[in-house]
Coordinates of C-alpha atoms and ligand atoms in Angstrom, one line a residue:
X30 CA -46.7 -57.4 -198.9
X31 CA -46.1 -54.9 -196.0
X32 CA -46.9 -56.2 -192.7
X33 CA -49.1 -52.8 -192.2
X34 CA -51.5 -53.9 -194.8
X35 CA -52.0 -57.2 -193.2
X36 CA -52.3 -55.3 -189.6
X37 CA -55.1 -53.2 -191.2
X38 CA -56.8 -56.0 -192.2
X39 CA -56.6 -57.4 -188.8
X40 CA -58.1 -53.9 -187.1
X41 CA -60.9 -54.2 -189.8
X42 CA -61.7 -58.1 -189.1
X43 CA -61.6 -57.9 -185.3
X44 CA -64.3 -54.9 -185.2
X45 CA -67.0 -57.3 -186.8
X46 CA -68.5 -60.0 -185.7
X47 CA -70.2 -61.6 -188.9
X48 CA -68.4 -64.6 -190.4
X49 CA -69.0 -64.1 -194.0
X50 CA -68.2 -60.5 -194.0
X51 CA -64.8 -61.5 -191.8
X52 CA -63.8 -64.1 -194.8
X53 CA -64.5 -61.4 -197.4
X54 CA -62.3 -58.4 -195.7
X55 CA -59.8 -61.4 -195.2
X56 CA -59.7 -62.7 -199.0
X57 CA -59.2 -59.1 -200.4
X58 CA -56.1 -58.8 -198.5
X59 CA -54.7 -62.5 -199.4
X60 CA -55.9 -61.6 -203.3
X61 CA -53.1 -59.6 -203.0
X62 CA -50.2 -61.7 -201.7
X63 CA -47.8 -63.8 -203.7
X64 CA -47.0 -67.7 -203.4
X65 CA -43.5 -66.8 -201.3
X66 CA -45.3 -65.0 -198.3
X67 CA -48.9 -66.6 -198.5
X68 CA -48.0 -69.5 -195.8
X69 CA -46.7 -67.0 -193.2
X70 CA -49.3 -64.7 -194.1
X71 CA -51.5 -67.6 -193.3
X72 CA -49.6 -68.9 -189.3
X73 CA -49.8 -65.2 -188.3
X74 CA -53.1 -64.9 -189.2
X75 CA -53.8 -67.7 -186.7
X76 CA -51.1 -66.2 -184.6
X77 CA -48.7 -68.6 -184.7
X78 CA -45.1 -68.7 -186.0
X79 CA -44.5 -72.7 -187.0
X80 CA -47.1 -75.2 -186.9
X81 CA -48.3 -76.9 -183.6
X82 CA -46.5 -80.0 -183.9
X83 CA -42.8 -78.2 -184.5
X84 CA -42.9 -77.0 -181.0
X85 CA -40.7 -74.2 -181.3
X86 CA -42.6 -71.0 -179.1
X87 CA -41.7 -67.7 -178.7
X88 CA -41.2 -68.0 -175.2
X89 CA -42.1 -64.7 -174.0
X90 CA -43.5 -64.3 -170.9
X91 CA -46.0 -60.8 -169.9
X92 CA -43.3 -59.3 -168.5
X93 CA -40.7 -59.4 -170.8
X94 CA -43.0 -58.0 -173.3
X95 CA -43.7 -55.0 -170.8
X96 CA -39.8 -54.7 -170.5
X97 CA -39.4 -53.9 -174.2
X98 CA -42.0 -52.0 -174.3
X99 CA -40.7 -50.0 -171.3
X100 CA -37.4 -49.5 -173.2
X101 CA -39.1 -48.0 -176.1
X102 CA -41.8 -45.7 -174.8
X103 CA -39.7 -44.8 -171.9
X104 CA -42.7 -45.7 -169.4
X105 CA -42.1 -47.6 -166.0
X106 CA -42.8 -51.4 -166.1
X107 CA -45.3 -50.7 -163.0
X108 CA -46.7 -47.9 -165.2
X109 CA -47.5 -49.9 -167.7
X110 CA -48.6 -53.3 -165.9
X111 CA -51.0 -50.5 -164.1
X112 CA -52.7 -49.9 -167.1
X113 CA -53.0 -53.3 -168.1
X114 CA -54.3 -54.2 -165.2
X115 CA -57.3 -51.4 -166.2
X116 CA -57.4 -52.5 -169.7
X117 CA -56.9 -56.1 -170.2
X118 CA -55.0 -56.3 -173.9
X119 CA -51.3 -55.2 -173.8
X120 CA -51.6 -54.9 -177.7
X121 CA -53.8 -52.1 -177.5
X122 CA -52.1 -50.2 -174.9
X123 CA -49.1 -50.8 -177.0
X124 CA -50.8 -48.7 -179.7
X125 CA -51.9 -45.9 -177.7
X126 CA -48.7 -45.7 -176.1
X127 CA -46.9 -45.5 -179.5
X128 CA -49.9 -43.3 -181.5
X129 CA -48.7 -40.5 -178.9
X130 CA -45.3 -41.0 -180.1
X131 CA -45.8 -39.9 -183.6
X132 CA -43.6 -41.3 -186.3
X133 CA -42.2 -37.4 -187.5
X134 CA -40.5 -37.9 -184.2
X135 CA -39.5 -40.8 -184.4
X136 CA -38.0 -40.8 -187.5
X137 CA -36.6 -37.0 -186.7
X138 CA -35.3 -39.0 -183.7
X139 CA -33.4 -41.6 -185.4
X140 CA -32.7 -39.8 -188.6
X141 CA -34.6 -42.8 -190.7
X142 CA -37.8 -42.9 -193.0
X143 CA -40.3 -44.7 -191.6
X144 CA -39.9 -48.2 -191.4
X145 CA -42.6 -50.2 -192.6
X146 CA -41.4 -53.9 -192.8
X147 CA -42.9 -56.6 -195.5
X148 CA -44.8 -59.4 -193.9
X149 CA -41.6 -62.1 -194.3
X150 CA -38.7 -60.0 -192.6
X151 CA -41.5 -59.6 -189.7
X152 CA -41.8 -63.4 -189.9
X153 CA -38.2 -63.9 -189.6
X154 CA -37.9 -60.9 -187.0
X155 CA -40.7 -63.5 -184.7
X156 CA -38.4 -66.3 -185.8
X157 CA -34.9 -65.0 -184.8
X158 CA -37.0 -64.1 -181.3
X159 CA -37.9 -68.2 -180.9
X160 CA -34.3 -69.3 -181.8
X161 CA -32.8 -67.5 -179.1
X162 CA -32.2 -69.7 -176.6
X163 CA -29.5 -70.2 -173.4
X164 CA -28.0 -67.8 -170.9
X165 CA -28.9 -64.2 -171.0
X166 CA -31.7 -65.2 -174.3
X167 CA -33.9 -63.3 -172.3
X168 CA -32.7 -60.1 -172.1
X169 CA -31.5 -60.5 -176.1
X170 CA -35.4 -61.4 -176.6
X171 CA -36.2 -57.8 -174.3
X172 CA -33.7 -55.9 -176.4
X173 CA -34.5 -57.8 -180.0
X174 CA -38.1 -56.8 -179.0
X175 CA -37.7 -53.2 -178.0
X176 CA -35.8 -52.3 -181.5
X177 CA -38.3 -53.6 -183.8
X178 CA -41.0 -51.6 -181.7
X179 CA -39.4 -48.5 -181.8
X180 CA -38.8 -48.9 -185.1
X181 CA -42.4 -49.4 -186.7
X182 CA -45.7 -48.0 -186.4
X183 CA -48.3 -48.3 -183.7
X184 CA -50.7 -50.3 -185.3
X185 CA -48.0 -52.8 -186.3
X186 CA -46.3 -53.1 -183.1
X187 CA -50.1 -53.5 -181.4
X188 CA -50.1 -56.8 -183.5
X189 CA -46.2 -57.7 -182.8
X190 CA -46.9 -57.6 -179.2
X191 CA -50.3 -59.6 -179.5
X192 CA -48.5 -62.3 -181.7
X193 CA -45.4 -62.3 -179.1
X194 CA -48.2 -62.9 -176.3
X195 CA -50.0 -65.2 -178.3
X196 CA -52.9 -63.2 -177.8
X197 CA -53.6 -62.1 -181.3
X198 CA -57.6 -62.4 -180.8
X199 CA -59.3 -61.9 -183.8
X200 CA -61.6 -64.8 -183.9
X201 CA -60.0 -65.9 -186.9
X202 CA -60.5 -69.7 -186.6
X203 CA -58.4 -72.5 -189.2
X204 CA -61.8 -72.9 -190.5
X205 CA -62.5 -69.1 -191.6
X206 CA -58.8 -69.0 -192.7
X207 CA -58.8 -71.7 -195.2
X208 CA -62.3 -70.6 -196.3
X209 CA -60.6 -67.1 -196.8
X210 CA -57.8 -68.5 -198.8
X211 CA -60.3 -70.5 -200.8
X212 CA -62.0 -67.2 -201.8
X213 CA -59.2 -65.0 -202.3
X214 CA -57.5 -67.9 -204.6
X215 CA -60.3 -69.4 -206.5
X216 CA -63.3 -67.5 -206.2
X217 CA -65.5 -70.0 -204.9
X218 CA -65.3 -70.6 -200.5
X219 CA -66.9 -74.3 -201.5
X220 CA -63.1 -75.4 -201.9
X221 CA -62.9 -74.3 -198.7
X222 CA -63.6 -78.0 -198.0
X223 CA -60.9 -79.5 -200.9
X224 CA -58.3 -77.2 -198.5
X225 CA -59.6 -78.6 -194.9
X226 CA -59.0 -82.3 -196.4
X227 CA -55.6 -81.3 -197.0
X228 CA -54.9 -79.7 -193.8
X229 CA -56.3 -82.9 -192.2
X230 CA -53.7 -84.9 -193.8
X231 CA -50.8 -82.7 -192.8
X232 CA -51.8 -80.4 -189.9
X233 CA -49.8 -77.7 -191.9
X234 CA -51.7 -74.3 -192.7
X235 CA -48.4 -72.9 -194.4
X236 CA -47.9 -75.7 -196.9
X237 CA -51.4 -76.2 -197.6
X238 CA -52.0 -72.0 -198.0
X239 CA -48.3 -72.2 -200.5
X240 CA -49.1 -75.3 -202.4
X241 CA -52.7 -73.5 -203.1
X242 CA -50.8 -70.2 -204.2
X243 CA -48.2 -72.2 -206.6
X244 CA -50.4 -75.0 -207.7
X245 CA -53.6 -74.3 -207.7
X246 CA -56.7 -76.0 -206.0
X247 CA -55.4 -79.4 -208.4
X248 CA -52.3 -79.4 -206.5
X249 CA -54.3 -79.3 -203.3
X250 CA -56.4 -82.0 -203.6
X251 CA -52.5 -84.0 -203.8
X252 CA -51.0 -83.4 -200.9
X253 CA -50.8 -86.4 -199.4
X254 CA -49.9 -88.1 -196.1
X255 CA -46.1 -87.1 -194.7
X256 CA -44.1 -88.9 -192.0
X257 CA -43.7 -86.8 -189.0
X258 CA -46.2 -84.2 -190.2
X259 CA -49.3 -85.2 -187.9
X260 CA -51.9 -86.4 -189.1
X261 CA -55.9 -85.1 -187.9
X262 CA -56.8 -87.7 -185.5
X263 CA -60.6 -89.8 -186.6
X264 CA -63.2 -89.2 -184.3
X265 CA -66.0 -91.1 -182.9
X266 CA -69.6 -90.6 -182.2
X267 CA -71.6 -91.6 -179.0
X268 CA -74.3 -94.2 -178.3
X269 CA -75.8 -95.1 -175.1
X270 CA -77.2 -99.2 -175.8
X271 CA -76.2 -102.2 -177.8
X272 CA -79.2 -102.4 -179.4
X273 CA -78.8 -98.5 -181.2
X274 CA -75.5 -99.2 -181.9
X275 CA -76.0 -102.7 -183.6
X276 CA -78.6 -101.1 -185.4
X277 CA -76.3 -98.3 -186.8
X278 CA -73.9 -100.4 -188.0
X279 CA -75.9 -103.1 -189.7
X280 CA -75.2 -106.9 -188.8
X281 CA -71.7 -106.8 -187.9
X282 CA -69.1 -104.6 -186.5
X283 CA -65.3 -104.6 -185.1
X284 CA -65.4 -103.8 -181.4
X285 CA -62.3 -102.7 -179.0
X286 CA -61.5 -101.7 -176.1
X287 CA -61.4 -98.3 -175.2
X288 CA -58.3 -97.7 -173.0
X289 CA -58.2 -94.3 -170.8
X290 CA -55.2 -92.8 -171.6
X291 CA -53.0 -90.9 -174.1
X292 CA -53.9 -90.9 -177.7
X293 CA -50.4 -91.4 -179.6
X294 CA -49.6 -91.2 -183.5
X295 CA -46.5 -92.7 -183.3
X296 CA -44.3 -91.8 -186.5
X297 CA -41.3 -93.8 -187.9
X298 CA -38.6 -93.2 -190.4
X299 CA -34.8 -94.4 -190.5
X300 CA -35.1 -96.1 -186.9
X301 CA -36.3 -92.3 -185.7
X302 CA -39.2 -91.7 -183.9
X303 CA -41.9 -89.1 -183.2
X304 CA -45.0 -89.2 -181.3
X305 CA -47.8 -86.5 -181.7
X306 CA -51.1 -85.6 -179.2
X307 CA -54.4 -85.6 -180.5
X308 CA -54.0 -82.3 -181.1
X309 CA -51.2 -82.5 -183.0
X310 CA -48.3 -81.5 -180.5
X311 CA -45.1 -83.1 -180.3
X312 CA -44.8 -84.9 -177.3
X313 CA -41.8 -87.4 -178.0
X314 CA -39.9 -86.1 -175.2
X315 CA -42.2 -87.4 -173.0
X316 CA -41.6 -90.8 -173.7
X317 CA -38.2 -92.1 -174.6
X318 CA -39.2 -95.5 -173.6
X319 CA -42.2 -95.9 -176.1
X320 CA -39.6 -94.7 -178.4
X321 CA -37.3 -97.5 -177.5
X322 CA -39.5 -100.1 -177.8
X323 CA -41.3 -99.2 -181.3
X324 CA -38.0 -99.2 -182.7
X325 CA -37.6 -103.0 -181.7
X326 CA -41.2 -103.7 -182.2
X327 CA -41.0 -102.5 -185.7
X328 CA -40.8 -105.0 -188.6
X329 CA -40.8 -102.2 -191.1
X330 CA -39.5 -98.5 -191.5
X331 CA -41.9 -95.4 -192.6
X332 CA -44.6 -96.0 -191.2
X333 CA -47.3 -94.0 -189.1
X334 CA -49.5 -96.3 -186.5
X335 CA -52.1 -94.9 -184.0
X336 CA -52.8 -96.1 -180.2
X337 CA -53.2 -95.3 -176.3
X338 CA -50.5 -95.2 -173.9
X339 CA -51.7 -96.3 -170.8
X340 CA -50.0 -96.4 -167.5
X341 CA -49.8 -100.1 -166.4
X342 CA -49.1 -101.7 -163.4
X343 CA -46.5 -104.7 -164.3
X344 CA -46.9 -106.5 -160.8
X345 CA -50.5 -106.9 -160.8
X346 CA -50.7 -106.8 -164.6
X347 CA -53.5 -104.6 -164.9
X348 CA -54.6 -101.1 -166.6
X349 CA -53.8 -97.8 -164.7
X350 CA -56.5 -95.1 -164.5
X351 CA -56.4 -92.0 -166.9
X352 CA -54.4 -90.0 -163.9
X353 CA -51.4 -92.2 -163.6
X354 CA -50.2 -91.6 -166.8
X355 CA -51.2 -87.8 -166.7
X356 CA -48.0 -87.9 -164.1
X357 CA -45.8 -88.8 -167.4
X358 CA -46.6 -85.2 -168.8
X359 CA -44.2 -83.2 -167.8
X360 CA -40.7 -81.1 -168.7
X361 CA -38.3 -82.8 -166.2
X362 CA -37.0 -85.8 -164.7
X363 CA -38.5 -87.5 -167.7
X364 CA -36.3 -90.9 -167.8
X365 CA -37.3 -91.1 -163.7
X366 CA -40.9 -91.0 -163.8
X367 CA -40.7 -93.5 -167.3
X368 CA -39.2 -96.1 -164.5
X369 CA -41.7 -95.1 -161.9
X370 CA -45.2 -95.0 -164.2
X371 CA -44.2 -98.1 -166.9
X372 CA -46.8 -98.0 -169.7
X373 CA -48.4 -100.0 -172.7
X374 CA -49.5 -98.8 -176.0
X375 CA -52.2 -100.9 -177.4
X376 CA -52.0 -99.8 -181.1
X377 CA -55.5 -99.5 -182.7
X378 CA -54.4 -98.3 -186.4
X379 CA -52.5 -97.4 -189.1
X380 CA -52.1 -94.3 -191.7
X381 CA -49.0 -94.9 -193.3
X382 CA -47.0 -97.9 -194.7
X383 CA -45.1 -99.5 -197.2
X384 CA -44.6 -95.9 -198.7
X385 CA -48.2 -94.8 -199.3
X386 CA -50.9 -93.5 -197.5
X387 CA -53.5 -96.0 -195.9
X388 CA -56.2 -93.7 -195.3
X389 CA -58.6 -95.1 -197.6
X390 CA -58.2 -98.8 -197.1
X391 CA -61.3 -100.4 -194.9
X392 CA -60.4 -101.1 -191.4
X393 CA -60.1 -105.1 -191.7
X394 CA -57.1 -104.1 -194.2
X395 CA -55.7 -101.4 -192.0
X396 CA -55.8 -103.9 -188.8
X397 CA -54.0 -106.4 -191.3
X398 CA -51.4 -104.5 -192.3
X399 CA -50.9 -103.2 -188.9
X400 CA -49.7 -106.4 -187.8
X401 CA -47.5 -107.1 -190.7
X402 CA -45.6 -103.7 -189.7
X403 CA -45.4 -104.3 -185.9
X404 CA -44.6 -107.2 -183.5
X405 CA -46.2 -107.4 -180.5
X406 CA -44.1 -107.0 -177.4
X407 CA -44.6 -106.8 -174.1
X408 CA -44.9 -103.0 -174.5
X409 CA -46.4 -102.7 -177.7
X410 CA -49.9 -104.6 -177.9
X411 CA -52.5 -104.0 -180.2
X412 CA -56.1 -102.8 -178.8
X413 CA -57.8 -105.9 -177.8
X414 CA -60.6 -106.4 -180.7
X415 CA -63.0 -108.9 -182.4
X416 CA -66.3 -108.7 -184.7
X417 CA -69.6 -109.1 -183.3
X418 CA -73.0 -109.8 -184.5
X419 CA -75.4 -109.5 -181.4
X420 CA -76.7 -107.6 -178.8
X421 CA -75.0 -110.4 -176.2
X422 CA -71.6 -110.7 -178.1
X423 CA -71.4 -107.0 -177.8
X424 CA -72.7 -106.8 -174.3
X425 CA -70.3 -109.4 -173.1
X426 CA -67.1 -107.9 -174.8
X427 CA -68.0 -104.5 -173.4
X428 CA -68.2 -106.1 -169.3
X429 CA -65.0 -107.5 -170.1
X430 CA -63.6 -104.2 -171.2
X431 CA -64.9 -102.6 -168.3
X432 CA -63.5 -106.0 -165.8
X433 CA -59.8 -104.8 -167.9
X434 CA -59.8 -101.7 -166.4
X435 CA -61.2 -99.6 -169.4
X436 CA -63.7 -97.0 -170.1
X437 CA -65.7 -99.0 -172.6
X438 CA -65.6 -100.1 -175.9
X439 CA -64.9 -98.3 -179.4
X440 CA -67.5 -99.7 -182.2
X441 CA -66.0 -99.3 -185.6
X442 CA -67.2 -100.1 -189.0
X443 CA -66.3 -102.7 -191.4
X444 CA -68.0 -102.1 -194.4
X445 CA -67.4 -100.7 -197.7
X446 CA -66.6 -97.2 -196.3
X447 CA -64.6 -97.8 -193.9
X448 CA -62.0 -95.6 -194.4
X449 CA -59.7 -93.4 -192.1
X450 CA -61.7 -90.4 -192.2
X451 CA -58.9 -87.7 -190.7
X452 CA -60.3 -84.9 -188.9
X453 CA -64.0 -86.3 -188.8
X454 CA -66.2 -87.1 -186.2
X455 CA -68.4 -89.3 -187.8
X456 CA -70.6 -92.7 -187.5
X457 CA -67.3 -95.0 -188.6
X458 CA -66.6 -95.1 -185.2
X459 CA -68.7 -95.1 -182.3
X460 CA -67.8 -94.9 -178.7
X461 CA -69.4 -96.9 -176.5
X462 CA -68.8 -96.0 -172.2
X463 CA -69.6 -97.3 -169.3
X464 CA -70.7 -93.6 -168.1
X465 CA -73.4 -93.5 -170.4
X466 CA -75.2 -96.6 -169.4
X467 CA -76.2 -94.8 -166.1
X468 CA -77.9 -91.6 -168.1
X469 CA -77.5 -89.3 -164.9
X470 CA -73.8 -89.8 -165.7
X471 CA -73.2 -88.9 -169.0
X472 CA -69.9 -86.8 -169.5
X473 CA -68.9 -83.6 -171.6
X474 CA -65.5 -81.9 -172.3
X475 CA -66.4 -78.5 -172.2
X476 CA -64.2 -74.7 -172.5
X477 CA -63.9 -72.5 -169.4
X478 CA -65.1 -69.1 -170.9
X479 CA -65.6 -67.4 -167.5
X480 CA -65.7 -67.4 -163.9
X481 CA -67.1 -65.7 -160.8
X482 CA -65.4 -65.3 -157.5
X483 CA -65.9 -67.3 -154.4
X484 CA -67.4 -66.9 -151.1
X485 CA -66.2 -67.8 -147.4
X486 CA -63.5 -70.5 -148.2
X487 CA -63.0 -69.7 -151.7
X488 CA -62.6 -65.8 -151.1
X489 CA -60.1 -64.8 -153.6
X490 CA -60.3 -67.3 -156.1
X491 CA -62.8 -68.1 -158.8
X492 CA -66.1 -70.5 -156.7
X493 CA -68.2 -70.7 -160.1
X494 CA -67.1 -71.5 -163.6
X495 CA -69.0 -70.6 -167.5
X496 CA -68.6 -73.7 -169.6
X497 CA -69.2 -73.7 -173.4
X498 CA -69.8 -76.5 -176.0
X499 CA -68.3 -76.1 -179.7
X500 CA -70.9 -74.8 -182.2
X501 CA -69.3 -76.3 -185.3
X502 CA -71.5 -75.0 -188.1
X503 CA -70.7 -71.7 -186.8
X504 CA -67.5 -72.3 -185.1
X505 CA -68.0 -70.3 -182.0
X506 CA -68.5 -71.2 -178.2
X507 CA -72.2 -72.0 -176.6
X508 CA -72.7 -71.3 -173.0
X509 CA -74.1 -75.0 -171.5
X510 CA -73.5 -74.8 -167.8
X511 CA -72.5 -72.9 -164.8
X512 CA -70.1 -75.4 -162.2
X513 CA -69.2 -74.5 -158.9
X514 CA -68.7 -78.3 -157.5
X515 CA -66.2 -81.4 -157.8
X516 CA -63.4 -78.7 -157.2
X517 CA -60.5 -79.4 -154.1
X518 CA -58.9 -76.5 -152.8
X519 CA -56.1 -77.4 -154.9
X520 CA -57.9 -77.5 -158.0
X521 CA -59.3 -74.5 -157.1
X522 CA -55.6 -72.8 -156.8
X523 CA -54.8 -74.6 -159.9
X524 CA -57.3 -72.6 -161.9
X525 CA -57.1 -69.8 -160.7
X526 CA -53.0 -69.8 -161.4
X527 CA -53.5 -71.1 -164.8
X528 CA -56.5 -69.1 -166.0
X529 CA -55.2 -65.6 -164.6
X530 CA -52.4 -66.0 -168.0
X531 CA -55.7 -65.8 -170.0
X532 CA -58.2 -63.0 -168.3
X533 CA -59.9 -61.2 -170.5
X534 CA -61.3 -57.7 -169.8
X535 CA -64.4 -58.3 -171.8
X536 CA -66.3 -61.2 -173.3
X537 CA -64.6 -62.7 -176.2
X538 CA -65.6 -62.7 -179.7
X539 CA -65.7 -66.5 -180.8
X540 CA -68.5 -66.9 -177.4
X541 CA -72.4 -66.5 -177.4
X542 CA -73.2 -65.9 -174.1
X543 CA -76.5 -63.9 -172.4
X544 CA -74.8 -64.9 -168.9
X545 CA -72.5 -62.1 -167.3
X546 CA -69.6 -63.1 -165.7
X547 CA -67.1 -61.1 -163.5
X548 CA -64.0 -62.4 -165.2
X549 CA -63.4 -63.6 -168.9
X550 CA -60.9 -66.1 -169.9
X551 CA -59.6 -67.0 -173.6
X552 CA -61.3 -70.0 -174.6
X553 CA -58.5 -72.5 -174.3
X554 CA -58.9 -74.9 -171.3
X555 CA -61.2 -78.0 -171.6
X556 CA -62.2 -80.0 -168.9
X557 CA -64.3 -82.9 -168.2
X558 CA -68.0 -82.7 -166.4
X559 CA -70.5 -84.6 -165.6
X560 CA -73.9 -84.1 -164.7
X561 CA -77.7 -85.4 -164.1
X562 CA -79.4 -84.5 -167.1
X563 CA -79.9 -81.8 -170.3
X564 CA -82.6 -79.6 -169.3
X565 CA -84.2 -77.0 -172.0
X566 CA -83.0 -73.3 -171.0
X567 CA -84.2 -70.1 -171.3
X568 CA -80.6 -68.7 -170.2
X569 CA -77.9 -70.8 -172.1
X570 CA -77.3 -70.5 -175.4
X571 CA -76.2 -74.1 -176.5
X572 CA -78.3 -75.8 -179.4
X573 CA -80.8 -72.6 -179.6
X574 CA -82.6 -72.3 -182.5
X575 CA -82.1 -75.8 -183.2
X576 CA -84.4 -77.4 -181.7
X577 CA -88.0 -77.6 -183.6
X578 CA -90.6 -75.3 -181.7
X579 CA -87.9 -74.5 -179.4
X580 CA -86.2 -71.0 -179.0
X581 CA -84.9 -72.1 -176.2
X582 CA -81.1 -73.2 -175.2
X583 CA -80.3 -76.4 -173.7
X584 CA -78.1 -76.7 -170.6
X585 CA -76.8 -79.2 -168.0
X586 CA -78.0 -79.5 -164.8
X587 CA -76.2 -80.5 -161.4
X588 CA -72.5 -80.6 -162.9
X589 CA -70.1 -81.7 -161.7
X590 CA -66.3 -81.3 -162.4
X591 CA -64.7 -85.2 -162.5
X592 CA -61.1 -83.8 -161.8
X593 CA -59.8 -84.1 -165.3
X594 CA -58.3 -81.6 -167.2
X595 CA -58.5 -82.8 -170.8
X596 CA -55.2 -80.9 -171.9
X597 CA -54.8 -83.2 -175.1
X598 CA -57.7 -81.8 -176.4
X599 CA -58.6 -78.2 -178.2
X600 CA -61.3 -75.8 -177.4
X601 CA -62.7 -76.6 -180.9
X602 CA -62.2 -80.5 -179.7
X603 CA -64.7 -80.0 -176.6
X604 CA -68.3 -81.9 -176.8
X605 CA -70.3 -80.1 -179.8
X606 CA -73.7 -78.5 -179.9
X607 CA -74.5 -81.2 -181.9
X608 CA -73.8 -84.2 -179.6
X609 CA -75.5 -82.4 -177.0
X610 CA -78.6 -82.4 -179.2
X611 CA -78.3 -86.1 -180.2
X612 CA -77.9 -87.1 -176.0
X613 CA -80.6 -84.9 -175.2
X614 CA -82.9 -86.2 -177.7
X615 CA -81.9 -89.9 -176.4
X616 CA -82.9 -88.6 -173.0
X617 CA -86.3 -87.8 -173.9
X618 CA -86.7 -91.0 -176.3
X619 CA -87.0 -89.1 -179.5
X620 CA -85.4 -89.8 -182.7
Ligands
AMP720 P1 -63.2 -89.6 -176.9 O1 -61.8 -88.7 -176.2 O2 -64.1 -89.9 -175.2 O3 -63.8 -89.1 -177.8 O4 -63.1 -90.6 -177.1 C1 -62.1 -91.1 -178.3 C2 -60.9 -91.3 -177.5 O5 -60.5 -92.5 -177.5 C3 -59.5 -91.0 -178.9 O6 -59.4 -90.2 -179.2 C4 -58.4 -92.4 -178.1 O7 -57.4 -91.2 -177.5 C5 -59.3 -93.7 -177.5 N1 -59.5 -94.9 -177.2 C6 -58.8 -95.5 -176.9 N2 -59.0 -96.9 -177.4 C7 -59.5 -96.6 -178.8 C8 -59.4 -97.4 -179.8 N3 -59.7 -98.6 -179.2 N4 -59.6 -96.9 -180.8 C9 -59.6 -95.6 -180.9 N5 -60.1 -94.7 -180.3 C10 -59.0 -95.8 -179.0

């Protein structure tokens, strides 16, 4: 398939907001793709060249793309920057500038007929661009991009520029793409669930799409876990009292300490260790110490385990708060930091062992298997765990978790259904945190979607931020609160810098808001916020139409930034509308 065909589809999809229609338009094009190209089409449609866990990025700063565009169009970089300030989207600017230069002039100039590359050619071009590294690579990248832009048509150039800028912005999330693939290849959009389950087991959209096109939906069902390909993590619901928890789980349940660190999915094969974060990014390089320790602790090879990495005070034998471990997230001086901030890994699950997936094994079996795979060492431990059957036992365990510097407990089902649900936030795991006990300080992970400039001391920076939760049903973001407190001067400088890179001129398509903002952002950054209570709101769109007899939405009162940027959560992992409604109903004492 020609890349231009895909671009025309992108252009159509971009103009509509209805999910059903978007799926239909996209699937019409996907129908015509062949098995060799569908994987790359899937990646490109999500604005990616490789799956996240591969960890290779294009590394093309905006200034480099501007330089390439300047070479192609003959316009000065300052002129392009000026237009960018007003228009905000480099892709559309590229389109405008190149449309003026008609294809006839281009081809008569170069003596070539119009170059309309195939999708695979364009992907190879991105691949080459990404793999150019080392001295002088920036200039080579600029020239390579300029060469491509001067050969293709305006519409192709628009989307090439958007992809290299990591700003494709079609409003197509993974869920929507999976639905379009299901519709295109099987004629039934409900098969999306099968694709999604397979995707949750391998986090590789390219592989899922290729398998579907090569072997049909039956082959997709067979997609299994592979070591070194991260599995989407299982997530927990929340409850705020021991009574509710025991009622939910029945007679008995397992309880574990809830460590406040970094979730790590650790893959081991032939003494090679790879560590993936909660959102499936490869974070191995940050933890050379964990790599060594895991190899020492391993009794077998070829397995995947999960645990939480926390910073540890070795002198006083105690777990340190999240802020300490977050200092290990860096690109330089890693060995030095590893010495300075020692860690402990508390393992709590196993996903693959003895050459097969263990996802369908029950919790207690998995726990047993974990102990057959690794020995406990100074650094590698098993999460503190016990089985409880009364409120008293649960509360005693909860209190000891808090005394041992944990943020609460994880309660896990030990029933016949207690499998590992990859990618799901079900009721088999429930988190019970100290802050839920005091209802006034429930915490939420929310996405920054907009801001207004500050006044007084905050002039020239953003002063108030508009925050959104995620609506899993509709696959979009709904506004929940505006926060202005809890930010230090350093935080405000940091956010101003960080958000400026993802600034938009208009409200993004995937955001539903009735509140206007001076600046909008791509929904990318998740922060932790506490609040006094959830109230009914005529302004906010969170849960609008969800509650019986209520057309208003829900909002968080007296929000405060806790100082924590939740780097290992994707925006889609933010607190959901569903969770907020549950908390609201609990707060009101309704069921
Ligand atoms: P939250 O991030 O608040 O949704 O809580 C879930 C997170 O708690 C998981 O993603 C893990 O990173 C972390 N966690 C800490 N201890 C445990 C444990 N024993 N079992 C499962 N998850 C844990």
